[in-house]
Amino acid sequence: MLASLSIRDVVLIERLNLSFGQGLCVLTGETGAGKSILLDALGLALGGRGDSGLVRHGADQATVVAEFDLAARGASGGLDHPALALLREQDLDADTTLVLRRTVTADGRSRAFINDQPVGVALLRRVGETLVEVHGQFDTHGLLNPLTHRDLLDDYAGLAPKRAHLSGLYRAWQAAEAARADADREAARAREEEEYVRHALSELDALDPKDNEEEALAEKRAVMMHREKLVEALTGAAGEISGERGAERAIANALRHLTRVADKAAGQLDPLIAVLDQAAAEIGEAARTLQVMAGDMDHDGASLEKLEERLFALRACARKHGIGVSGLATLRADFARRLSLIEDQGDLLTRLAKDAAEAKQAYATAASSLTEERRRVAGKLDRAVMAELAPLKLEKARFVTAVEPVGEAEWGPGGSDRVAFTVATNPGAPPGPLAKIASGGELARFMLALKVILAQVGTVPTLVFDEVDTGIGGAVANAVGERLARLGAGLQVLVVTHSPQVAARGQQHLNVRKRVAAGKTTTDVVILSPEERREEIARMLSGAEITAAARAAASELMAAG
């Protein structure tokens, strides 16, 4: 609720500090006293339009500070209030006490703060709309905004769980549609490049690249490029081992000499003979290996051309695709996978289209069911509002909650329909939007009737009614006062009124006065005592001269209220 309002240098208000309580607070005063200035100041703190015209003549800037106590209502202690959620979204400090401050300088510059944290005016306005709802002859927000009507009807009917379920179905449908659309785009791209993929894959299949093939080929090529020198060296080495004066013959001669006398050495030559035998075997193996290698290399000369052709083909293919030779095998597998997807995409698209269709049908079925629920509850709401209209001198008016289907392009998480509160003030006339059909005074009373019915489903803790009793009196004014008091039992209600019947029901009474001193006009607001309230209500009953009869009538009204 609005706990306090501090105003400095706004139009005719020089300095003003007000405290507010729960329930119904009435503001009265003679015409021109400045009641509208008070509401303008509050509107400025809530993010309303600010310009230099609001700055008191001679002052540098106007300042308005509005303090709200969100813990004053609600079992959660106010911690779940939408205003706090908005602040948390912006990473701003949020507590159940909110202080909204707005300044406007004489040259029109404006600044906004929430709990002494600088904020944009747009955020201040969004927060303000969750804290105070203003209903008056020129109101264009709150209940007059058709975008709020569907949620209000759902809250009134207790349909929030079904709406949340529908929102989940809508998200699932949209996700399925997005997956299908992505697959369609991927398929289109795949079809465009199918010829290229097939050609590239056939080239890679023909080339048949192997892992680490480039390194092996390069190593072998380096060896083969020095074939002649290597063959010469191998042949020379083989000659040194196996020639007339080679190692094989020398070891064989040595063994022959030793074996002739071995039996005379009492076994002492046996280890030496064994070593020479081993050496002869290894020398023989080395000689055979040299001969084989020399022979192989001598015959590999013709294959160097093929090896180089293979190596250069691999490198050319790698350059063509902008990768290294080592990535060709992986690229081949990727092309094969893409071609498989292209060939299989028909089945995938069919499955995704089926999923999207099923998700859409699930949403449409739930949305249609919710629409029927809304239509059923709309009739109940209409009857409840109509019951409130007759005592408010709107007995000829009709209130109709229109629930109409919308095209698929307008379907959303909230449903496939549009809800609008409409009225017809003359018999036989078709219902139309509240703001266009009702006159200023009628509009405020329509808003009052609606708020009485919807009071328990809103989250805005403070309601302001600006001259809701315009053009009425007697029993109708008394009916207005009775409904405002009913609202005040659960909400904080501020009403600007000229009706003594309304004023008499206030739990707090503020009197707006204009005074002139030293050639300067200022507006003050005074909280009236019970006796002062009686005098003010008597003035409202009788005019400039307050009579004993007026005082007696005021006492009766206060006692009845």
XYZ file of C-alpha atoms in Angstrom:
561
model
C 0.000 0.000 0.000
C 0.964 3.667 -0.283
C 2.481 4.492 3.102
C 3.530 8.092 2.571
C 3.787 10.803 -0.042
C 6.236 13.695 0.115
C 5.865 16.584 -2.337
C 8.216 19.543 -2.865
C 7.597 22.460 -5.209
C 4.945 20.915 -7.444
C 2.720 23.605 -9.020
C 0.993 25.205 -5.987
C 2.321 22.748 -3.408
C 5.402 24.120 -1.686
C 6.058 21.406 0.900
C 3.764 18.553 1.871
C 4.204 15.294 3.812
C 1.314 12.850 4.017
C 0.900 9.448 5.635
C -1.718 6.934 4.551
C -3.309 3.897 6.130
C -5.291 0.887 4.966
C -8.900 1.112 3.904
C -10.810 3.967 2.274
C -9.166 7.398 2.225
C -11.246 10.279 0.848
C -9.912 13.577 -0.504
C -12.262 16.519 -0.564
C -11.986 20.240 -1.125
C -13.569 23.086 -2.988
C -13.316 23.193 -6.756
C -9.898 24.555 -7.768
C -8.314 23.826 -4.397
C -5.716 21.567 -6.019
C -6.949 17.978 -5.685
C -5.782 17.253 -9.225
C -2.314 18.573 -8.333
C -2.066 15.944 -5.606
C -2.916 13.177 -8.097
C -0.522 14.641 -10.664
C 2.243 14.532 -8.072
C 1.489 10.913 -7.255
C 1.407 10.134 -10.976
C 4.830 11.734 -11.375
C 6.299 9.407 -8.735
C 4.707 6.455 -10.520
C 6.423 7.242 -13.810
C 3.897 9.596 -15.362
C 4.786 12.346 -17.810
C 6.966 15.028 -16.255
C 7.596 18.484 -17.661
C 8.710 21.889 -16.463
C 5.078 22.988 -16.037
C 4.916 20.919 -12.836
C 7.712 22.909 -11.174
C 6.444 25.590 -8.780
C 7.138 29.099 -10.007
C 10.500 30.272 -8.689
C 11.735 26.795 -7.709
C 14.670 24.960 -9.310
C 13.018 21.553 -9.362
C 9.977 19.573 -8.277
C 10.415 16.421 -6.194
C 7.932 13.707 -5.282
C 8.713 10.713 -3.064
C 6.193 7.870 -2.654
C 6.871 5.110 -0.143
C 5.070 1.767 -0.455
C 4.767 -1.012 2.108
C 4.240 -4.285 0.245
C 4.142 -6.334 3.443
C 0.877 -4.721 4.489
C -1.158 -7.225 2.480
C -0.703 -10.862 1.513
C 0.280 -14.063 3.284
C 3.705 -14.057 1.619
C 4.620 -10.772 3.259
C 4.746 -9.039 -0.122
C 7.832 -10.939 -1.297
C 5.952 -12.310 -4.318
C 4.741 -8.903 -5.491
C 5.293 -8.261 -9.240
C 7.147 -5.018 -8.478
C 9.914 -6.952 -6.743
C 10.137 -9.396 -9.656
C 10.627 -6.453 -12.034
C 13.436 -5.059 -9.901
C 15.168 -8.429 -9.586
C 15.103 -8.773 -13.366
C 17.128 -5.560 -13.516
C 19.540 -6.719 -10.780
C 18.297 -3.964 -8.460
C 17.931 -4.222 -4.687
C 14.368 -5.174 -3.823
C 12.647 -5.216 -0.438
C 9.063 -5.031 0.743
C 9.553 -1.312 1.354
C 9.833 0.558 -1.948
C 10.657 4.240 -2.205
C 9.916 5.780 -5.600
C 11.460 9.233 -6.165
C 11.115 11.511 -9.156
C 12.590 14.939 -9.820
C 11.839 17.381 -12.626
C 13.968 20.495 -13.106
C 12.753 23.880 -14.264
C 14.226 23.204 -17.713
C 12.271 19.940 -18.032
C 14.964 17.380 -17.195
C 13.714 14.387 -15.240
C 15.383 11.762 -13.054
C 13.930 8.651 -11.414
C 15.037 6.526 -8.455
C 13.820 3.376 -6.714
C 15.250 2.840 -3.237
C 17.839 5.518 -4.115
C 18.976 3.504 -7.154
C 18.837 5.449 -10.448
C 16.403 3.883 -12.920
C 14.842 4.763 -16.251
C 11.405 6.354 -16.293
C 10.093 3.376 -18.284
C 11.035 0.986 -15.466
C 9.607 3.384 -12.873
C 6.330 3.392 -14.818
C 6.243 -0.417 -15.041
C 6.831 -0.720 -11.298
C 4.276 2.013 -10.602
C 1.606 0.178 -12.589
C 1.964 -2.799 -10.223
C 1.558 -0.576 -7.158
C -1.270 1.849 -7.975
C -4.236 1.629 -10.323
C -5.916 4.905 -11.200
C -9.513 5.085 -12.427
C -10.845 8.359 -13.651
C -12.512 10.136 -16.527
C -9.332 10.124 -18.609
C -7.903 6.800 -17.509
C -6.402 4.693 -20.317
C -4.654 1.998 -18.291
C -5.571 -0.862 -15.984
C -9.024 -2.243 -16.676
C -9.391 -0.126 -19.806
C -6.467 -1.920 -21.422
C -7.964 -4.915 -23.324
C -4.625 -6.716 -23.059
C -5.333 -7.237 -19.347
C -8.872 -8.550 -19.704
C -8.094 -12.193 -20.500
C -5.781 -12.586 -17.520
C -8.323 -10.879 -15.248
C -11.066 -13.234 -16.423
C -8.789 -16.246 -15.893
C -7.844 -15.108 -12.404
C -11.505 -14.484 -11.568
C -12.363 -18.003 -12.764
C -9.356 -19.710 -11.177
C -8.080 -20.781 -14.593
C -4.426 -19.943 -13.945
C -3.341 -23.649 -13.738
C -5.026 -24.454 -17.055
C -3.477 -21.353 -18.618
C -0.042 -22.424 -17.364
C -0.589 -25.910 -18.838
C -1.633 -24.340 -22.143
C 1.469 -22.173 -22.118
C 3.599 -25.322 -21.814
C 1.771 -26.916 -24.751
C 2.334 -23.771 -26.794
C 6.060 -23.825 -26.084
C 6.204 -27.520 -27.043
C 4.362 -26.783 -30.292
C 6.657 -23.899 -31.138
C 9.726 -26.035 -30.377
C 8.413 -28.797 -32.657
C 7.705 -26.269 -35.412
C 11.188 -24.815 -35.014
C 12.751 -28.284 -35.269
C 10.731 -29.010 -38.420
C 11.637 -25.644 -39.955
C 15.327 -26.168 -39.156
C 15.186 -29.598 -40.767
C 13.467 -28.138 -43.831
C 16.180 -25.530 -44.206
C 18.889 -28.145 -43.695
C 17.239 -30.382 -46.277
C 17.050 -27.509 -48.771
C 20.730 -26.771 -48.283
C 21.525 -30.478 -48.572
C 19.596 -30.761 -51.831
C 21.464 -27.776 -53.218
C 24.840 -29.355 -52.458
C 23.889 -33.002 -53.106
C 25.632 -33.086 -56.504
C 28.790 -31.637 -54.997
C 28.739 -34.100 -52.087
C 28.266 -37.073 -54.385
C 31.101 -35.962 -56.686
C 33.479 -35.234 -53.812
C 32.691 -38.545 -52.149
C 33.290 -40.474 -55.376
C 36.704 -38.782 -55.733
C 37.623 -39.661 -52.163
C 36.359 -43.211 -52.565
C 38.569 -43.592 -55.645
C 41.540 -42.099 -53.839
C 40.838 -44.184 -50.707
C 43.063 -42.171 -48.312
C 44.460 -43.997 -45.279
C 45.404 -42.700 -41.863
C 49.071 -41.544 -41.662
C 49.572 -42.402 -45.326
C 51.324 -39.157 -46.236
C 54.084 -39.686 -43.653
C 54.721 -43.261 -44.827
C 54.806 -42.268 -48.497
C 57.069 -39.291 -47.866
C 59.496 -41.473 -45.927
C 59.580 -44.117 -48.632
C 59.988 -41.468 -51.335
C 62.973 -39.978 -49.526
C 64.620 -43.425 -49.468
C 63.858 -44.148 -53.114
C 65.243 -40.812 -54.279
C 68.709 -42.027 -53.042
C 68.283 -45.540 -54.484
C 71.474 -45.619 -56.588
C 73.744 -44.624 -53.742
C 72.019 -47.037 -51.410
C 72.260 -49.942 -53.884
C 75.937 -49.137 -54.434
C 76.550 -49.122 -50.705
C 74.624 -52.327 -50.134
C 76.408 -54.082 -52.983
C 79.776 -52.895 -51.715
C 78.993 -54.058 -48.233
C 77.888 -57.431 -49.559
C 81.151 -57.730 -51.516
C 83.209 -56.979 -48.442
C 81.460 -59.735 -46.573
C 81.143 -62.394 -49.253
C 84.031 -61.699 -51.645
C 87.289 -63.648 -52.087
C 88.837 -61.716 -49.247
C 85.586 -61.158 -47.402
C 84.649 -61.761 -43.818
C 82.752 -64.973 -44.541
C 85.800 -66.647 -46.072
C 88.142 -65.293 -43.371
C 85.961 -66.660 -40.554
C 85.578 -69.960 -42.348
C 89.384 -70.281 -42.710
C 89.853 -69.393 -39.048
C 87.383 -72.075 -37.997
C 89.109 -74.636 -40.197
C 92.468 -73.962 -38.520
C 91.032 -74.171 -35.030
C 88.930 -77.257 -35.502
C 92.021 -79.204 -36.747
C 93.720 -78.776 -33.387
C 90.732 -78.531 -31.068
C 91.125 -82.092 -29.790
C 94.622 -81.303 -28.649
C 93.596 -78.231 -26.591
C 91.654 -80.117 -23.917
C 88.466 -78.135 -24.700
C 90.026 -74.703 -24.289
C 89.279 -73.755 -27.909
C 85.601 -74.792 -27.758
C 84.253 -71.392 -26.555
C 86.206 -69.580 -29.237
C 85.003 -71.979 -31.916
C 81.403 -71.435 -30.703
C 81.803 -67.642 -30.963
C 83.209 -67.934 -34.479
C 80.374 -70.281 -35.448
C 77.842 -67.656 -34.226
C 79.705 -64.899 -36.030
C 79.756 -66.954 -39.225
C 75.974 -67.489 -38.997
C 75.260 -63.775 -38.408
C 77.702 -62.699 -41.141
C 75.931 -65.088 -43.487
C 72.515 -63.663 -42.544
C 73.839 -60.117 -43.031
C 75.211 -61.046 -46.450
C 71.878 -62.493 -47.544
C 69.973 -59.411 -46.240
C 72.309 -57.082 -48.103
C 71.775 -59.025 -51.292
C 67.973 -58.992 -50.897
C 67.849 -55.232 -50.090
C 70.166 -54.395 -52.955
C 68.068 -56.519 -55.266
C 64.785 -54.975 -54.093
C 66.076 -51.439 -54.453
C 67.492 -52.226 -57.851
C 64.007 -53.299 -58.974
C 62.066 -50.416 -57.203
C 63.240 -47.718 -59.570
C 60.121 -47.932 -61.733
C 57.737 -47.631 -58.650
C 59.092 -44.210 -57.552
C 57.019 -42.551 -60.236
C 53.846 -44.290 -58.972
C 54.656 -43.442 -55.350
C 55.128 -39.781 -56.177
C 51.958 -39.790 -58.241
C 50.045 -41.162 -55.218
C 51.596 -38.682 -52.795
C 50.953 -35.703 -55.066
C 47.351 -36.832 -55.670
C 46.697 -36.945 -51.918
C 48.184 -33.485 -51.403
C 46.268 -31.980 -54.328
C 42.976 -33.350 -52.964
C 43.757 -31.976 -49.517
C 44.482 -28.512 -50.959
C 41.237 -28.632 -52.919
C 39.248 -29.076 -49.692
C 41.406 -26.736 -47.632
C 42.595 -29.347 -45.174
C 45.675 -31.421 -44.440
C 46.208 -34.848 -46.003
C 45.665 -36.375 -42.571
C 42.058 -35.031 -42.609
C 41.036 -36.670 -45.901
C 39.873 -39.909 -44.302
C 37.692 -37.956 -41.843
C 36.350 -35.764 -44.650
C 35.428 -38.853 -46.609
C 33.444 -40.186 -43.640
C 31.715 -36.785 -43.210
C 30.680 -36.661 -46.880
C 29.342 -40.193 -46.542
C 27.314 -39.138 -43.481
C 25.898 -36.068 -45.258
C 24.916 -38.105 -48.264
C 23.215 -40.591 -45.967
C 21.263 -37.743 -44.350
C 20.242 -36.440 -47.755
C 18.999 -39.870 -48.721
C 17.251 -40.362 -45.354
C 15.886 -36.821 -44.946
C 12.469 -37.739 -46.300
C 11.809 -39.992 -43.325
C 13.185 -37.380 -40.892
C 11.041 -34.580 -42.316
C 7.960 -36.775 -42.219
C 8.577 -37.616 -38.566
C 9.219 -33.976 -37.575
C 6.132 -32.793 -39.454
C 4.087 -35.433 -37.646
C 5.512 -34.312 -34.267
C 4.684 -30.665 -35.040
C 1.151 -31.533 -36.153
C 0.525 -33.559 -32.996
C 1.893 -30.756 -30.785
C -0.302 -28.214 -32.585
C -3.371 -30.405 -32.162
C -2.656 -30.867 -28.452
C -2.370 -27.089 -28.059
C -5.468 -26.376 -30.162
C -7.554 -28.876 -28.180
C -6.474 -27.398 -24.838
C -6.923 -23.838 -26.136
C -10.443 -24.638 -27.361
C -11.299 -26.145 -23.990
C -9.974 -23.052 -22.221
C -12.012 -20.814 -24.538
C -15.164 -22.702 -23.568
C -14.275 -22.306 -19.882
C -13.772 -18.574 -20.438
C -17.124 -18.222 -22.179
C -18.849 -20.044 -19.347
C -17.207 -17.874 -16.680
C -17.730 -14.722 -18.770
C -21.483 -15.118 -18.325
C -21.031 -15.431 -14.573
C -18.863 -12.304 -14.502
C -21.355 -10.371 -16.624
C -24.211 -11.220 -14.252
C -22.145 -10.203 -11.222
C -21.178 -6.854 -12.762
C -24.733 -6.193 -13.935
C -25.941 -6.668 -10.371
C -23.633 -3.831 -9.340
C -24.708 -1.436 -12.124
C -28.317 -0.747 -11.195
C -27.544 0.846 -7.790
C -24.917 2.970 -9.594
C -27.589 4.519 -11.878
C -26.472 2.369 -14.787
C -29.516 0.103 -14.805
C -30.015 0.490 -18.565
C -26.452 -0.438 -19.361
C -25.284 -3.880 -20.407
C -21.881 -5.312 -19.554
C -20.656 -8.067 -21.853
C -17.401 -9.993 -21.634
C -16.651 -10.853 -25.241
C -14.617 -14.030 -25.824
C -13.802 -14.290 -29.513
C -11.512 -16.695 -31.404
C -8.521 -15.229 -33.253
C -6.649 -16.415 -36.312
C -3.825 -18.899 -35.974
C -1.289 -16.105 -36.498
C -2.460 -14.611 -33.172
C -2.411 -17.814 -31.143
C -0.094 -17.591 -28.198
C 0.762 -19.047 -24.790
C -2.426 -17.517 -23.365
C -4.761 -19.154 -25.836
C -6.457 -18.850 -29.209
C -9.014 -16.218 -28.255
C -9.348 -12.561 -27.381
C -11.195 -11.316 -24.282
C -12.618 -7.799 -24.018
C -14.854 -6.113 -21.472
C -17.527 -4.213 -23.438
C -20.557 -2.105 -22.528
C -23.704 -0.746 -24.088
C -25.174 2.256 -22.275
C -28.326 2.564 -24.365
C -30.957 -0.153 -24.956
C -30.601 -1.772 -28.363
C -27.093 -0.428 -28.963
C -24.328 -2.951 -29.630
C -21.680 -3.294 -26.924
C -18.346 -1.579 -27.533
C -15.073 -0.899 -25.762
C -15.408 0.687 -22.338
C -13.299 3.732 -23.156
C -15.260 4.548 -26.326
C -18.828 3.925 -25.180
C -19.027 5.250 -21.628
C -18.910 8.936 -20.673
C -16.452 10.154 -18.057
C -18.747 9.697 -15.060
C -20.162 6.447 -16.356
C -16.698 5.111 -17.033
C -15.575 5.631 -13.441
C -18.679 3.838 -12.159
C -18.163 0.942 -14.565
C -14.625 0.672 -13.255
C -15.917 0.709 -9.689
C -18.407 -2.087 -10.416
C -15.714 -4.163 -12.072
C -13.213 -3.609 -9.299
C -15.764 -4.622 -6.668
C -16.174 -7.966 -8.450
C -12.485 -8.438 -9.347
C -10.989 -7.004 -6.161
C -9.654 -10.315 -4.890
C -7.902 -11.389 -8.105
C -5.678 -8.364 -8.721
C -2.183 -7.754 -7.382
C -2.291 -3.943 -7.286
C -2.636 -2.996 -3.593
C -3.724 0.640 -4.044
C -6.673 1.934 -6.083
C -7.307 5.583 -6.873
C -10.720 6.799 -8.060
C -10.811 10.344 -9.403
C -14.306 11.867 -9.106
C -16.093 8.542 -9.469
C -19.273 10.281 -8.222
C -19.444 12.954 -10.936
C -23.042 13.851 -11.832
C -24.711 11.704 -9.186
C -26.143 12.195 -5.725
C -28.526 10.787 -3.173
C -29.016 7.022 -3.236
C -26.586 6.559 -6.161
C -23.833 8.411 -4.330
C -24.576 6.318 -1.271
C -24.244 3.147 -3.423
C -20.900 4.386 -4.734
C -19.711 5.040 -1.193
C -20.857 1.618 -0.030
C -18.905 -0.100 -2.836
C -15.804 1.952 -2.218
C -15.980 0.973 1.439
C -16.281 -2.685 0.428
C -13.169 -2.326 -1.686
C -11.421 -0.630 1.201
C -12.001 -3.686 3.376
C -9.365 -5.570 1.399
C -7.418 -2.870 -0.448
C -6.174 0.628 0.051
C -8.564 2.954 -1.799
C -8.007 6.666 -2.383
C -10.962 8.572 -3.817
C -11.296 12.203 -4.855
C -14.921 13.039 -4.221
C -17.488 15.848 -4.121
C -20.104 13.580 -2.573
C -20.823 13.821 1.157
C -22.234 10.266 1.042
C -18.858 8.979 -0.188
C -16.818 11.200 2.129
C -18.763 9.982 5.159
C -17.542 6.419 4.614
C -13.841 7.270 4.663
C -11.583 5.811 7.311
C -9.158 8.655 6.619
C -10.228 12.089 5.385
C -7.848 14.512 3.677
C -8.974 18.049 2.933
C -7.272 19.928 0.105
C -7.176 23.712 0.695
C -5.882 26.680 -1.209
C -4.596 29.699 0.702
C -3.087 33.034 -0.247
C -0.411 34.649 1.928
C 1.891 37.533 1.085
C 0.600 37.542 -2.475
C 1.532 33.853 -2.963
C -0.996 31.058 -3.540
C -0.249 27.598 -2.147
C -2.120 24.335 -1.728
C -2.104 22.437 1.567
C -3.580 19.083 2.561
C -4.882 18.549 6.081
C -5.787 15.263 7.766
C -9.138 15.960 9.406
C -10.123 15.017 12.919
C -13.628 13.527 13.472
C -15.032 16.966 14.324
C -13.324 18.554 11.313
C -14.698 15.761 9.149
C -18.228 16.585 10.308
C -17.728 20.248 9.400
C -16.319 19.368 5.941
C -19.165 16.952 5.156
C -21.656 19.562 6.345
C -20.043 22.078 3.974
C -20.373 19.591 1.147
C -24.066 19.191 2.000
C -25.022 22.842 2.439
C -22.462 24.918 0.543
C -20.737 28.049 1.805
C -22.983 28.508 4.878
C -22.915 25.549 7.225
C -26.215 25.155 9.044
C -27.160 23.151 12.100
C -29.282 20.926 9.864
C -26.246 20.275 7.668
C -24.180 19.335 10.702
C -26.901 16.999 11.889
C -27.130 15.390 8.439
C -23.355 15.033 8.358
C -23.407 13.287 11.730
C -26.080 10.882 10.438
C -24.041 10.088 7.323
C -20.916 9.464 9.394
C -22.798 7.223 11.788
C -24.308 5.252 8.903
C -20.932 4.898 7.202
